[in-house]
XYZ file of C-alpha atoms in Angstrom:
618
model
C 228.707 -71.143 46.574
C 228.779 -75.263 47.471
C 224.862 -75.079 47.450
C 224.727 -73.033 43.985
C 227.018 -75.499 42.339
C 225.158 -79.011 44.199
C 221.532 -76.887 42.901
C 223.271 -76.697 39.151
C 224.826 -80.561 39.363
C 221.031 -81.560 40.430
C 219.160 -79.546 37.589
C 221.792 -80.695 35.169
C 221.849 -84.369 35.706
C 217.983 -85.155 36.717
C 215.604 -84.330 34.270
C 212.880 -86.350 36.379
C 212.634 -82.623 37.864
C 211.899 -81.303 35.124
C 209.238 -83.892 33.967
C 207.938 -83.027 37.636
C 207.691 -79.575 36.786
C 206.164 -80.488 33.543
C 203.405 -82.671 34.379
C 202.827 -80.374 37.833
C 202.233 -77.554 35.206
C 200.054 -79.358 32.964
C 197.887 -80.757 35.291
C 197.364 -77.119 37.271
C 196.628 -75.583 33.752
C 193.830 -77.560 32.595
C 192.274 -77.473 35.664
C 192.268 -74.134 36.467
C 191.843 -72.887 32.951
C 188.653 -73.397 32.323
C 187.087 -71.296 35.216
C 188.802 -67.955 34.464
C 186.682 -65.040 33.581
C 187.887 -60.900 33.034
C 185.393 -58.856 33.139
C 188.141 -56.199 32.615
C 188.124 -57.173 28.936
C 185.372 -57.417 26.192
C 184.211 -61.426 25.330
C 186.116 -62.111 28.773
C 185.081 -65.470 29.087
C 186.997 -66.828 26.087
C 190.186 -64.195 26.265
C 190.077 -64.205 30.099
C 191.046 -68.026 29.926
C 193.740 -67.246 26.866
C 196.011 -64.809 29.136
C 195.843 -66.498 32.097
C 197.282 -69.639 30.479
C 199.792 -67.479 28.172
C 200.782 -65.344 30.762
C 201.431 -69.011 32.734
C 202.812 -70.765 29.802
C 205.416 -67.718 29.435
C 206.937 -68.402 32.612
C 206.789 -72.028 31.958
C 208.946 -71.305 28.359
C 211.475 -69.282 30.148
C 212.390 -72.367 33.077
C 212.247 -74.651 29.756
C 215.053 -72.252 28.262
C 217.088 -72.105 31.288
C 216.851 -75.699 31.720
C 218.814 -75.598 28.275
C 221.153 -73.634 29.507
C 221.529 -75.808 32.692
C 221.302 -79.410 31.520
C 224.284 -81.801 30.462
C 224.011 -83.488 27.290
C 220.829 -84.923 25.482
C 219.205 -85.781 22.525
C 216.042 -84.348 20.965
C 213.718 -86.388 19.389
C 211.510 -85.878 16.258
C 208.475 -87.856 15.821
C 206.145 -87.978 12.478
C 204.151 -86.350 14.234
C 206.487 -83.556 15.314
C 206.508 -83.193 11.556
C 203.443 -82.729 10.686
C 202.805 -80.156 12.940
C 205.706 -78.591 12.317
C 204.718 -78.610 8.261
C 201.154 -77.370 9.182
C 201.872 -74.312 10.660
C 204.957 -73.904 7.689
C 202.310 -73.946 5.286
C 199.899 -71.709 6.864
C 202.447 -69.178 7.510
C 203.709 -69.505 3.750
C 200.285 -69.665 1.986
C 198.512 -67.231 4.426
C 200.793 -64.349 4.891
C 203.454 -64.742 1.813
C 201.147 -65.848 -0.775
C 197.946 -64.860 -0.035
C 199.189 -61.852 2.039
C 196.847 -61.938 4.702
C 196.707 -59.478 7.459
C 198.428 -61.277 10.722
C 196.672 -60.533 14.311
C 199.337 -60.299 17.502
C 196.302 -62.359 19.120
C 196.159 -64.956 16.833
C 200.072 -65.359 17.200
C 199.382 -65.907 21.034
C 196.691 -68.071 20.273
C 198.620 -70.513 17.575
C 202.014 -70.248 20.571
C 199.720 -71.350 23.325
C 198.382 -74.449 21.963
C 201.869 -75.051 20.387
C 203.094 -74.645 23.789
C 200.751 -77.600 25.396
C 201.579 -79.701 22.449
C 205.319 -79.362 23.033
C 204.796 -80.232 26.802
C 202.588 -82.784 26.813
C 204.772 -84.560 24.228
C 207.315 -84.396 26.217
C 205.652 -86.316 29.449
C 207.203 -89.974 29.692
C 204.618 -92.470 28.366
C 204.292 -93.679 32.078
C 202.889 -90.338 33.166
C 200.642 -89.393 30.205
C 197.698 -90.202 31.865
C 197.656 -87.483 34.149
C 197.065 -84.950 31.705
C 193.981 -87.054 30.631
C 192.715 -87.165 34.773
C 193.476 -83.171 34.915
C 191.321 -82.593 32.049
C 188.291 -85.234 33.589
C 188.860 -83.299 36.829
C 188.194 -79.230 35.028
C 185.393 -81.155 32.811
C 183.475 -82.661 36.441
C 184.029 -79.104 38.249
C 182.986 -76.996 35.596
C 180.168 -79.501 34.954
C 178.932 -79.169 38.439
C 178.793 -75.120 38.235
C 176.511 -75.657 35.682
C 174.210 -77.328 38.097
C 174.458 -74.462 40.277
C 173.769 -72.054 37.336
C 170.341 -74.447 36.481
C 169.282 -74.423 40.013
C 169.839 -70.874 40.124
C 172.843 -70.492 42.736
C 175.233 -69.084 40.313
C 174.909 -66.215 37.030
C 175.269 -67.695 33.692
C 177.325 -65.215 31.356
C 174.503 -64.880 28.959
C 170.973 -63.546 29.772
C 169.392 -65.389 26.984
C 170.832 -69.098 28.470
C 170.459 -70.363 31.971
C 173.278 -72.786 31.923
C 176.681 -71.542 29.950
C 179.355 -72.577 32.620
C 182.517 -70.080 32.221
C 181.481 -70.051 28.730
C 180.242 -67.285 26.367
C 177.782 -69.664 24.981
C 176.074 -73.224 25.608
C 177.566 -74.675 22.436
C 181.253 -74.773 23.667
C 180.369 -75.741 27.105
C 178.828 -78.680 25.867
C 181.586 -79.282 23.784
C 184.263 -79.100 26.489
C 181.992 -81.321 28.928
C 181.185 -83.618 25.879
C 185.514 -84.365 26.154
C 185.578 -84.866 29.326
C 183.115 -87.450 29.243
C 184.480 -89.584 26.622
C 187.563 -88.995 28.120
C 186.494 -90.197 31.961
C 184.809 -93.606 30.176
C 188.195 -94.147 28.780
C 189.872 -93.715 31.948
C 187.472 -96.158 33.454
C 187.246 -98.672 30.682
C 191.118 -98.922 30.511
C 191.609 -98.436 34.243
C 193.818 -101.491 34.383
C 195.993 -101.095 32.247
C 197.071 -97.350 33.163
C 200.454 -96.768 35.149
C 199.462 -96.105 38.622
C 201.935 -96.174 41.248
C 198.970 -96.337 44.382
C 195.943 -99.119 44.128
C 194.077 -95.922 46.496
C 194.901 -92.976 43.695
C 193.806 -95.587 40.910
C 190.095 -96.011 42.309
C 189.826 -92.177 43.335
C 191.075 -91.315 39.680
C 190.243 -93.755 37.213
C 187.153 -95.408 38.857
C 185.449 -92.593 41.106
C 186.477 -89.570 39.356
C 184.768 -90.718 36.072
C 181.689 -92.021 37.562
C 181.057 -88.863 38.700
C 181.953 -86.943 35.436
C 179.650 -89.093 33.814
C 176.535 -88.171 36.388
C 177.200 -84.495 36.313
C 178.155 -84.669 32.688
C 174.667 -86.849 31.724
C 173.023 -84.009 33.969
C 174.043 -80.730 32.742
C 174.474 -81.819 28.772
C 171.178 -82.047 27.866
C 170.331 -78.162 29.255
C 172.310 -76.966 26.831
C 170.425 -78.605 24.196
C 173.817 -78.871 21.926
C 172.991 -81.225 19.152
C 176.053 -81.245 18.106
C 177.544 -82.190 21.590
C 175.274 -85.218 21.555
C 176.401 -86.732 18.477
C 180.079 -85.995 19.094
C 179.569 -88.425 22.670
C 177.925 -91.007 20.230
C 180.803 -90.868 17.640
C 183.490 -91.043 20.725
C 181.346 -93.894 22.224
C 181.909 -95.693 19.163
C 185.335 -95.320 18.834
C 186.014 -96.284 21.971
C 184.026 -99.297 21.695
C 185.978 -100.522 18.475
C 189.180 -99.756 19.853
C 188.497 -101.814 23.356
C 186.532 -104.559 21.838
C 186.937 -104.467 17.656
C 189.065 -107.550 18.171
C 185.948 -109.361 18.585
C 184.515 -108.176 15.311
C 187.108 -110.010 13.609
C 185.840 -113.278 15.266
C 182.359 -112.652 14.561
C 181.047 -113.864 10.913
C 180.767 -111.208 7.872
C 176.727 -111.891 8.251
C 176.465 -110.922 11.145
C 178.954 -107.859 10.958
C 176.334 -106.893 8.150
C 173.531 -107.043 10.059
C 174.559 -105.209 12.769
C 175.929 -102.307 10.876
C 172.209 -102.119 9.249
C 170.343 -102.002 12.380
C 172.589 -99.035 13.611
C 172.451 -97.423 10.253
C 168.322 -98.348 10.846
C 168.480 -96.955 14.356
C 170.259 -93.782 13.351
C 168.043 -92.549 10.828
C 165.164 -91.245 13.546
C 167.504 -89.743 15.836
C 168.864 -87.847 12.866
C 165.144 -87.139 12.027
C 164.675 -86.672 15.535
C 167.966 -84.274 15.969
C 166.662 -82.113 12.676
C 163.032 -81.208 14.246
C 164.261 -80.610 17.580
C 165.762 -77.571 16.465
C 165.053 -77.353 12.406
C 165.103 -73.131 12.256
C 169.068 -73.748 13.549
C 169.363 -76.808 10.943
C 167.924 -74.889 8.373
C 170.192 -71.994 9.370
C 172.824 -74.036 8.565
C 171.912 -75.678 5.590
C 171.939 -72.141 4.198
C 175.531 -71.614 4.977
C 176.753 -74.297 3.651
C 174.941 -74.149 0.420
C 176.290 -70.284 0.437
C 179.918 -71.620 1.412
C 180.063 -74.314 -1.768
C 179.321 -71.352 -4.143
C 182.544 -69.569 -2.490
C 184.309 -73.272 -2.850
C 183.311 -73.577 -6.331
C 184.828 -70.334 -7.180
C 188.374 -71.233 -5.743
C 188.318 -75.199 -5.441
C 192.524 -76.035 -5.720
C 193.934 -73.208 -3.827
C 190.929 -71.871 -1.606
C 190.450 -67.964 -0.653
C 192.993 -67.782 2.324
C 192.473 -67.567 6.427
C 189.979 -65.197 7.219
C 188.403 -64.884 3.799
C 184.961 -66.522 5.120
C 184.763 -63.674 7.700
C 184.880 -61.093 5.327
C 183.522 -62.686 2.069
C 180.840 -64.747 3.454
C 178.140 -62.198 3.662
C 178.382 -60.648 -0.153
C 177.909 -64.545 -1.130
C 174.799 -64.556 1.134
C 173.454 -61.491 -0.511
C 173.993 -63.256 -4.052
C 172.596 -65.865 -3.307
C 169.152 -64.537 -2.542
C 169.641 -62.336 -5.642
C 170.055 -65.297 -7.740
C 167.090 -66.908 -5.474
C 164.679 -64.175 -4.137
C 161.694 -66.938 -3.497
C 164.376 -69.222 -1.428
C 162.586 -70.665 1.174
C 165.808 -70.567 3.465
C 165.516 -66.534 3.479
C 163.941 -66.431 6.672
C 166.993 -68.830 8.588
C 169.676 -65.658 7.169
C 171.481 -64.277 9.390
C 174.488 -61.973 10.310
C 177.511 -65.386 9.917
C 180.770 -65.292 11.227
C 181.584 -69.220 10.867
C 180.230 -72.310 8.733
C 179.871 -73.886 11.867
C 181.334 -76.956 9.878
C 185.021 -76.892 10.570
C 186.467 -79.099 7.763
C 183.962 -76.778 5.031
C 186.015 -73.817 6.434
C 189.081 -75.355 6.052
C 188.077 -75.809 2.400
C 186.926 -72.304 1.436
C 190.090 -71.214 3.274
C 192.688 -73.618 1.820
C 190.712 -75.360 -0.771
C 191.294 -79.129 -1.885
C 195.234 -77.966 -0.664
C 194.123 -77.809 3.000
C 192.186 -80.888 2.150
C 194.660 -82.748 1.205
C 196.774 -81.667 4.132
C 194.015 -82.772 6.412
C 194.022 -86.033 4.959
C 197.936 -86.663 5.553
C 197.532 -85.737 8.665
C 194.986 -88.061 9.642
C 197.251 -90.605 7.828
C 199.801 -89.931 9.892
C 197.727 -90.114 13.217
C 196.660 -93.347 12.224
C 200.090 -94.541 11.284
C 201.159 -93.321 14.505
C 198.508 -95.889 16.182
C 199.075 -98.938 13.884
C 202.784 -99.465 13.869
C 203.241 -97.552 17.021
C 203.777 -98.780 20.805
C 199.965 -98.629 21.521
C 198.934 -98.252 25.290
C 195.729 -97.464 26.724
C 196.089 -93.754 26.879
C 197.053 -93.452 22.863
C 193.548 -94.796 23.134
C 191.660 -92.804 24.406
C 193.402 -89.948 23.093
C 192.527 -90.845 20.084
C 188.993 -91.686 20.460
C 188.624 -87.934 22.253
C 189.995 -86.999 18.822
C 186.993 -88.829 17.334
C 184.513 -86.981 19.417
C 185.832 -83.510 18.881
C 186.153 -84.008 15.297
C 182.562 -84.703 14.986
C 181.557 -81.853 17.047
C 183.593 -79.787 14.575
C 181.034 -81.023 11.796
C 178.163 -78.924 13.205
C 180.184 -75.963 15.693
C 183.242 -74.113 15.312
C 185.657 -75.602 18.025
C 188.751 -73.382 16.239
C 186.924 -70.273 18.116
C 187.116 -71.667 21.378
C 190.730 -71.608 23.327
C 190.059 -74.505 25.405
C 188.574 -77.397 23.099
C 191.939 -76.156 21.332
C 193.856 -77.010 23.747
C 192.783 -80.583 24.635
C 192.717 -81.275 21.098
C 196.821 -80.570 20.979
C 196.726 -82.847 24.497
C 195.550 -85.613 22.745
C 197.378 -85.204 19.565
C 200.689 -85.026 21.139
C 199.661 -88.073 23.136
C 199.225 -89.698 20.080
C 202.451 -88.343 19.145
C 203.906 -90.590 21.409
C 202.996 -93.593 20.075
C 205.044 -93.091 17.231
C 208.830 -94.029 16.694
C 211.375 -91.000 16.598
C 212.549 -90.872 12.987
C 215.340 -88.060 13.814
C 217.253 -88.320 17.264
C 219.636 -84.927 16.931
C 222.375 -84.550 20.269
C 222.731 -80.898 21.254
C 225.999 -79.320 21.913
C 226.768 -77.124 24.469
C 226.693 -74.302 21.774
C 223.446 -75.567 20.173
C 221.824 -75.441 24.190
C 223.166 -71.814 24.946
C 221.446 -70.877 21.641
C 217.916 -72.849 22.108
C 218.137 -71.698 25.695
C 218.638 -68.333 25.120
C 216.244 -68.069 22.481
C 213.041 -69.554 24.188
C 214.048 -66.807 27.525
C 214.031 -64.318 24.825
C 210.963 -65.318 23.276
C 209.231 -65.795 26.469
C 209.993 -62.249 27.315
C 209.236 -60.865 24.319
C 205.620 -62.480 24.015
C 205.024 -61.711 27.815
C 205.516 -57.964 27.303
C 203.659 -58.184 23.982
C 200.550 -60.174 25.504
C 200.248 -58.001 28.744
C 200.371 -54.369 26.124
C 197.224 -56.461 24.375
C 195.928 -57.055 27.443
C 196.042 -53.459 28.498
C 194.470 -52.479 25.005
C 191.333 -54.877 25.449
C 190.699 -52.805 28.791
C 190.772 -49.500 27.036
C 188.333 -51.092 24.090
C 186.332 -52.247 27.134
C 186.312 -48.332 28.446
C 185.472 -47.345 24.900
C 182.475 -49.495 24.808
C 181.044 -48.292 28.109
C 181.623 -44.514 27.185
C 179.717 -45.677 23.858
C 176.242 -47.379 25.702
C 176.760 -43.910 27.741
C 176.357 -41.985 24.711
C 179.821 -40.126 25.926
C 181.114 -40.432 22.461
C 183.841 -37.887 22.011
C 184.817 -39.776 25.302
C 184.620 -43.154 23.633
C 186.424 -41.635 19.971
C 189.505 -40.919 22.249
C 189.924 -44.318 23.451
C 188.946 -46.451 20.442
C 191.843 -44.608 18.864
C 193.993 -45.262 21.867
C 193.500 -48.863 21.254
C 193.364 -49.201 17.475
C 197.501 -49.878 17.308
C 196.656 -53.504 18.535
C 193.217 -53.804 16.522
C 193.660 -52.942 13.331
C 192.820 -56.572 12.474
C 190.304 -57.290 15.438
C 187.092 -57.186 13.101
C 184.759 -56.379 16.082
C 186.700 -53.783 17.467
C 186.541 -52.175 13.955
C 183.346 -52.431 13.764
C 182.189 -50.624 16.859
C 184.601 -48.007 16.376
C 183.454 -47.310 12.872
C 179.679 -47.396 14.039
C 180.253 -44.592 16.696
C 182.216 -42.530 13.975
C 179.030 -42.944 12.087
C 176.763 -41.804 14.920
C 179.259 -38.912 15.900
C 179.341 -37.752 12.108
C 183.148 -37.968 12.086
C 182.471 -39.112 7.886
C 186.262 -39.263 6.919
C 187.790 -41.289 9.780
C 184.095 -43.093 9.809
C 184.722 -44.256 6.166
C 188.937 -44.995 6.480
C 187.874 -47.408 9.820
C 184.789 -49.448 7.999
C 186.428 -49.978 4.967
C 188.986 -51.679 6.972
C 186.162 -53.555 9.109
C 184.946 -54.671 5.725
C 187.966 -56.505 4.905
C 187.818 -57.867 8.203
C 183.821 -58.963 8.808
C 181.569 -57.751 6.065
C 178.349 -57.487 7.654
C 174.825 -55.469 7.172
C 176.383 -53.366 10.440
C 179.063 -52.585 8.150
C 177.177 -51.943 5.577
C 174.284 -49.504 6.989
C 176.997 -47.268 8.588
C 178.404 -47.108 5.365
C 174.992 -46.314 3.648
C 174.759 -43.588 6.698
C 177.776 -41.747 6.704
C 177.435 -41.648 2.543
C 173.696 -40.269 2.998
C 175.063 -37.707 5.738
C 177.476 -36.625 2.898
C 175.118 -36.420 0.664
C 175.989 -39.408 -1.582
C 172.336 -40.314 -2.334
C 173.485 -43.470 -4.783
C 176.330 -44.694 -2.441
C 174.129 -44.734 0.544
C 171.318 -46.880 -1.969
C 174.141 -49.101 -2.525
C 175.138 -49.915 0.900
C 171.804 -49.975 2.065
C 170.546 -52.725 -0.880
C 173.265 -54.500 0.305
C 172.381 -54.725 3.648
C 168.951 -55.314 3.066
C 169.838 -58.709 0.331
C 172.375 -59.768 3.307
C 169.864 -60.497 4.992
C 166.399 -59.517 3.395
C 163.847 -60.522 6.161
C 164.992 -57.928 8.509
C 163.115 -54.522 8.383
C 165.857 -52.082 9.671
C 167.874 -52.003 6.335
C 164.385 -51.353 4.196
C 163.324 -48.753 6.794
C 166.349 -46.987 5.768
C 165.857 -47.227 2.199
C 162.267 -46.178 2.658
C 164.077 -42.999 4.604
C 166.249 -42.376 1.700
C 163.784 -42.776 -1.006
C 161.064 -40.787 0.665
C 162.436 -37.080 -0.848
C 164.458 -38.322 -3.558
C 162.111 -41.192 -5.363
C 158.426 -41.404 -4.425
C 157.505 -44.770 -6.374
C 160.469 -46.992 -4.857
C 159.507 -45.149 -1.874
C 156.316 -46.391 -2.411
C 157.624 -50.501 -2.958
C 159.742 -50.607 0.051
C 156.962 -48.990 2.370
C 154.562 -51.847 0.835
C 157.039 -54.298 1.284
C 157.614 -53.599 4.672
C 154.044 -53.366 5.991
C 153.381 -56.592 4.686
C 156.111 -58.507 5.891
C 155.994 -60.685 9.016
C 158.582 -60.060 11.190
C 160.579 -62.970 12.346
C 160.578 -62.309 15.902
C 157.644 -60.370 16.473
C 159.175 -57.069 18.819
C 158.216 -53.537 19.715
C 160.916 -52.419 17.110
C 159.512 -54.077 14.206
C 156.138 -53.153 15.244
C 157.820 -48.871 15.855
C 159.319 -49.164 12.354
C 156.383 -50.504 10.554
C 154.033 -47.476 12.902
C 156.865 -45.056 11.368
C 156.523 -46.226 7.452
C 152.425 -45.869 8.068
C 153.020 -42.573 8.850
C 155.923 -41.691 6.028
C 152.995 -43.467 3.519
C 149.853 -40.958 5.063
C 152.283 -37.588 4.507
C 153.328 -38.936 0.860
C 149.625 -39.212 0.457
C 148.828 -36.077 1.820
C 151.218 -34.162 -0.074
C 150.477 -35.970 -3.194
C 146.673 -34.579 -2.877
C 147.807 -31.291 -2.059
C 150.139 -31.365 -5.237
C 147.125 -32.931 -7.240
């Protein structure tokens, strides 16, 4: 009983343990993160890395309740920044889901709580000790870095076929852009190493000399095999911004002249490694170019108040399609594609929230900057904020929001910044008010753990489903997509795939219920053609025309959707039969493959019979 009460007096009156726990969880997290995989789960090297830090961070929110519970007396602070966060997620919850009335995914809950979580955490770290959460993430970025070596020199599997060198990644492009943090964030360790809190002259070389000399080898190694343009610039911008934050003091001392002429020759420099960046890979810039012309039409249409969250997924597409109406000799129709993101993070914001989410963005970055200026500025508010710098750029040309991790350093470094900043509302807690807070972040804790592991348990039947699917075991497969459709109605890919095997097993009602819903979701030419199918198995000759055109001005290059509208028009309408077969056998295929070169051996044939039976008619 003595040791219960002496372990209560010790919890209560030394929150140092807590900040130990804190900082010890941090640090473990974004280390370890990074390098989990499930191959239990579908796309299990993005969601693999989600539940294994929400299953984490759930435990973590439960000892942060019942240190509530146990603690004496203390005061919570609210920062500016506190506030804006606090108002951005207020306003996506009240636009998104009470105005707009978007659909809300249990997934994307998790996902919003988890990097809420690190925010909270971090911001709570004495300013003393916020470095370590920069080291940890300099540490996961130099590991993860080095795998990649052993994926290029073929010791280790990358996760893709296609690319040699993906890390624990899905994809090069957000391996480069977690390594591309690191980086930036491993000069800034070294550049400020003395003036960083370090209680041991040993631990300060290991950490803030040798540790980012080698993230900066392995990082300079493995970044260019990924051939991530966007990467690239984003070190550039962060280099920049770290430069003017270390030595801008000296620009002031320089003359205007001089200032002038400097900025020129950059701006002179810059220009052919732009040109340069453009022809390295210009199919992929074009590619873009034609989204974003696509995704100014849908901005145009809804400027003030935007189309809501997810509207670009399942909008996107019929835009595509009109535009090529509108311009059928485009030059870009060859870079169309199948799109699921702008891959321009502040355009999406726009066609989601229009000049509202603008706006929004723009206080915000007010406020961060306030935060710096008037703040109590140390070295790590510094390099937070030029990490900030870098990720933002690689948000002009990727789509960071997809990927857990860049996420989560982003909150890291925001609530960093956070720091800076005075508290503008100190609020003491009562033992009432504690018992309450405590009691409701053990409840919530609980609640989102059971919730996340019955998701969790869902993505392993979808994963069954799929495999019974590439079997072709499909009244197998049916039974489990529906066993796992109460925690995907929303999931656009799971909808999909269900709705596609429907098609294939000719279940037409269920088959039409489940893609309608996937085309709220992800409009797509999939989407689309099972729709055209299922209408022609039915015998809906003009419905399946429809869906099929649609498919086919999605994305007209492709052959597949034409095929089937040479299929359908081949008993029903001999002289459009006639124009799509034409059209097809003179088209180049974009990638030359033996299914373009099967389908167009297939329409040759179709043509000879039409002409056969034509003569035989005659």
């Amino acid at each position: 009983m003595n040791l219960g009460n002496r372990l209560l007096t010790t919890l209560s009156n030394r929150h140092k343990s807590a900040e130990f726990v804190l900082i010890g969880y941090v640090i473990v997290i974004l280390i370890i993160t990074p390098f989990q995989t499930d191959q239990a789960i579908p796309d299990g090297t993005e969601d693999g890395k989600l539940f294994f830090f929400m299953n984490w961070g759930c435990f973590l929110f439960g000892f942060w309740g019942l240190w509530f519970l146990l603690m004496g007396q203390t005061a919570i602070k609210f920062r500016i920044m506190d506030l804006m966060v606090l108002g951005t997620l207020l306003f996506i919850t009240i636009y998104d889901y009470l105005i707009i009335g978007s659909s809300i995914s249990f997934e994307i809950i998790v996902s919003s709580f988890g990097v809420l979580l690190i925010y909270l955490i971090t911001r709570s770290i004495r300013d003393f000790n916020l470095a370590w959460p920069l080291i940890a993430i300099a540490i996961a970025t130099t590991l993860e870095g080095l795998y990649g070596i052993t994926q290029h020199l073929g010791y280790s599997q990358s996760s893709q076929k296609i690319f040699s060198v993906t890390g624990h990644f899905f994809n090069p492009a957000p391996y480069a852009g977690f390594l591309c943090i690191g980086c930036i964030v491993s000069i800034g360790l070294y550049v400020y190493r003395n003036k960083i809190h370090f209680p041991d002259e040993k631990l300060r070389k290991v950490f803030l000399v040798y540790l980012p000399a080698l993230n900066i080898v392995v990082v300079s190694y493995v970044l260019p095999l990924t051939e991530s343009r966007s990467s690239w610039l984003a070190i550039l911008a962060g280099l920049l911004a770290l430069s003017l934050c270390k030595y801008g003091y000296l620009v002031r001392s320089v003359e205007r002249t001089k200032v002038l002429a400097s900025v020129v020759i950059l701006m002179a420099l810059a220009i052919p490694f732009l040109i340069w960046l453009y022809k390295y890979k210009e199919s992929s810039a074009n590619g873009r170019w034609l989204i974003w012309v696509t995704s100014f039409e849908m901005i145009q249409e809804k400027p003030i108040q935007g189309h809501g969250s997810g509207a670009f997924l399942a909008d996107y597409m019929e835009y595509q399609a009109n535009f090529f109406e509108k311009n059928p000799e485009s030059n870009l129709v060859s870079y169309a594609d199948n799109i699921s993101h702008p891959y321009n993070e502040f355009l999406l914001l726009v066609v989601s929230y229009g000049m509202l989410g603008l706006s929004l963005l723009l206080i915000g970055f007010a406020v961060i900057v306030k935060s710096v200026v008037i703040g109590r500025i140390k070295a790590v508010h510094l390099i937070a904020l030029t990490v900030m710098v870098s990720i933002s750029t690689f948000a002009l040309f990727s789509y960071p929001s997809d990927v857990f991790l860049i996420k989560l350093f982003f909150m890291v470094c925001l609530a960093i910044i956070s720091t800076a900043g005075p508290a503008l509302v100190s609020l003491n807690s009562s033992r009432a008010g504690r018992i309450v807070l405590g009691l409701s972040l053990v409840s919530i804790s609980i609640i989102v753990w059971i919730e996340l592991n019955e998701l969790y348990r869902s993505k392993q039947i979808w994963l069954k489903a799929d495999s019974h699917f590439y079997k072709k075991e499909l009244e197998e497969s049916l039974g489990y997509y529906e066993m796992a459709l109460k925690h995907h109605r929303t999931d656009a890919p799971f909808l999909t795939q269900y709705g596609k095997t429907l098609t294939i097993a000719r279940k037409n009602e269920k088959a039409l219920e489940i893609l309608f819903s996937a085309e709220k979701m992800h409009n797509s030419t999939i989407v689309q053609i099972c729709l055209g199918d299922v209408y022609k198995d039915m015998g809906e000759i003009e419905k399946a025309e429809e869906k099929y055109l649609l498919a086919d001005q999605m994305v007209p290059f492709r052959l597949y959707p034409k095929y089937l509208l040479a299929k359908l028009y081949f008993n029903h309408d001999k002289l459009a039969f006639l124009r799509v077969a034409d059209e097809i056998l003179h088209m180049k295929a974009k990638v030359p493959s033996r299914a373009a070169t099967e389908i167009k051996e297939k329409v040759l044939e179709m043509v000879r019979k039409k002409d056969t039976s034509s003569k035989r008619e005659d």
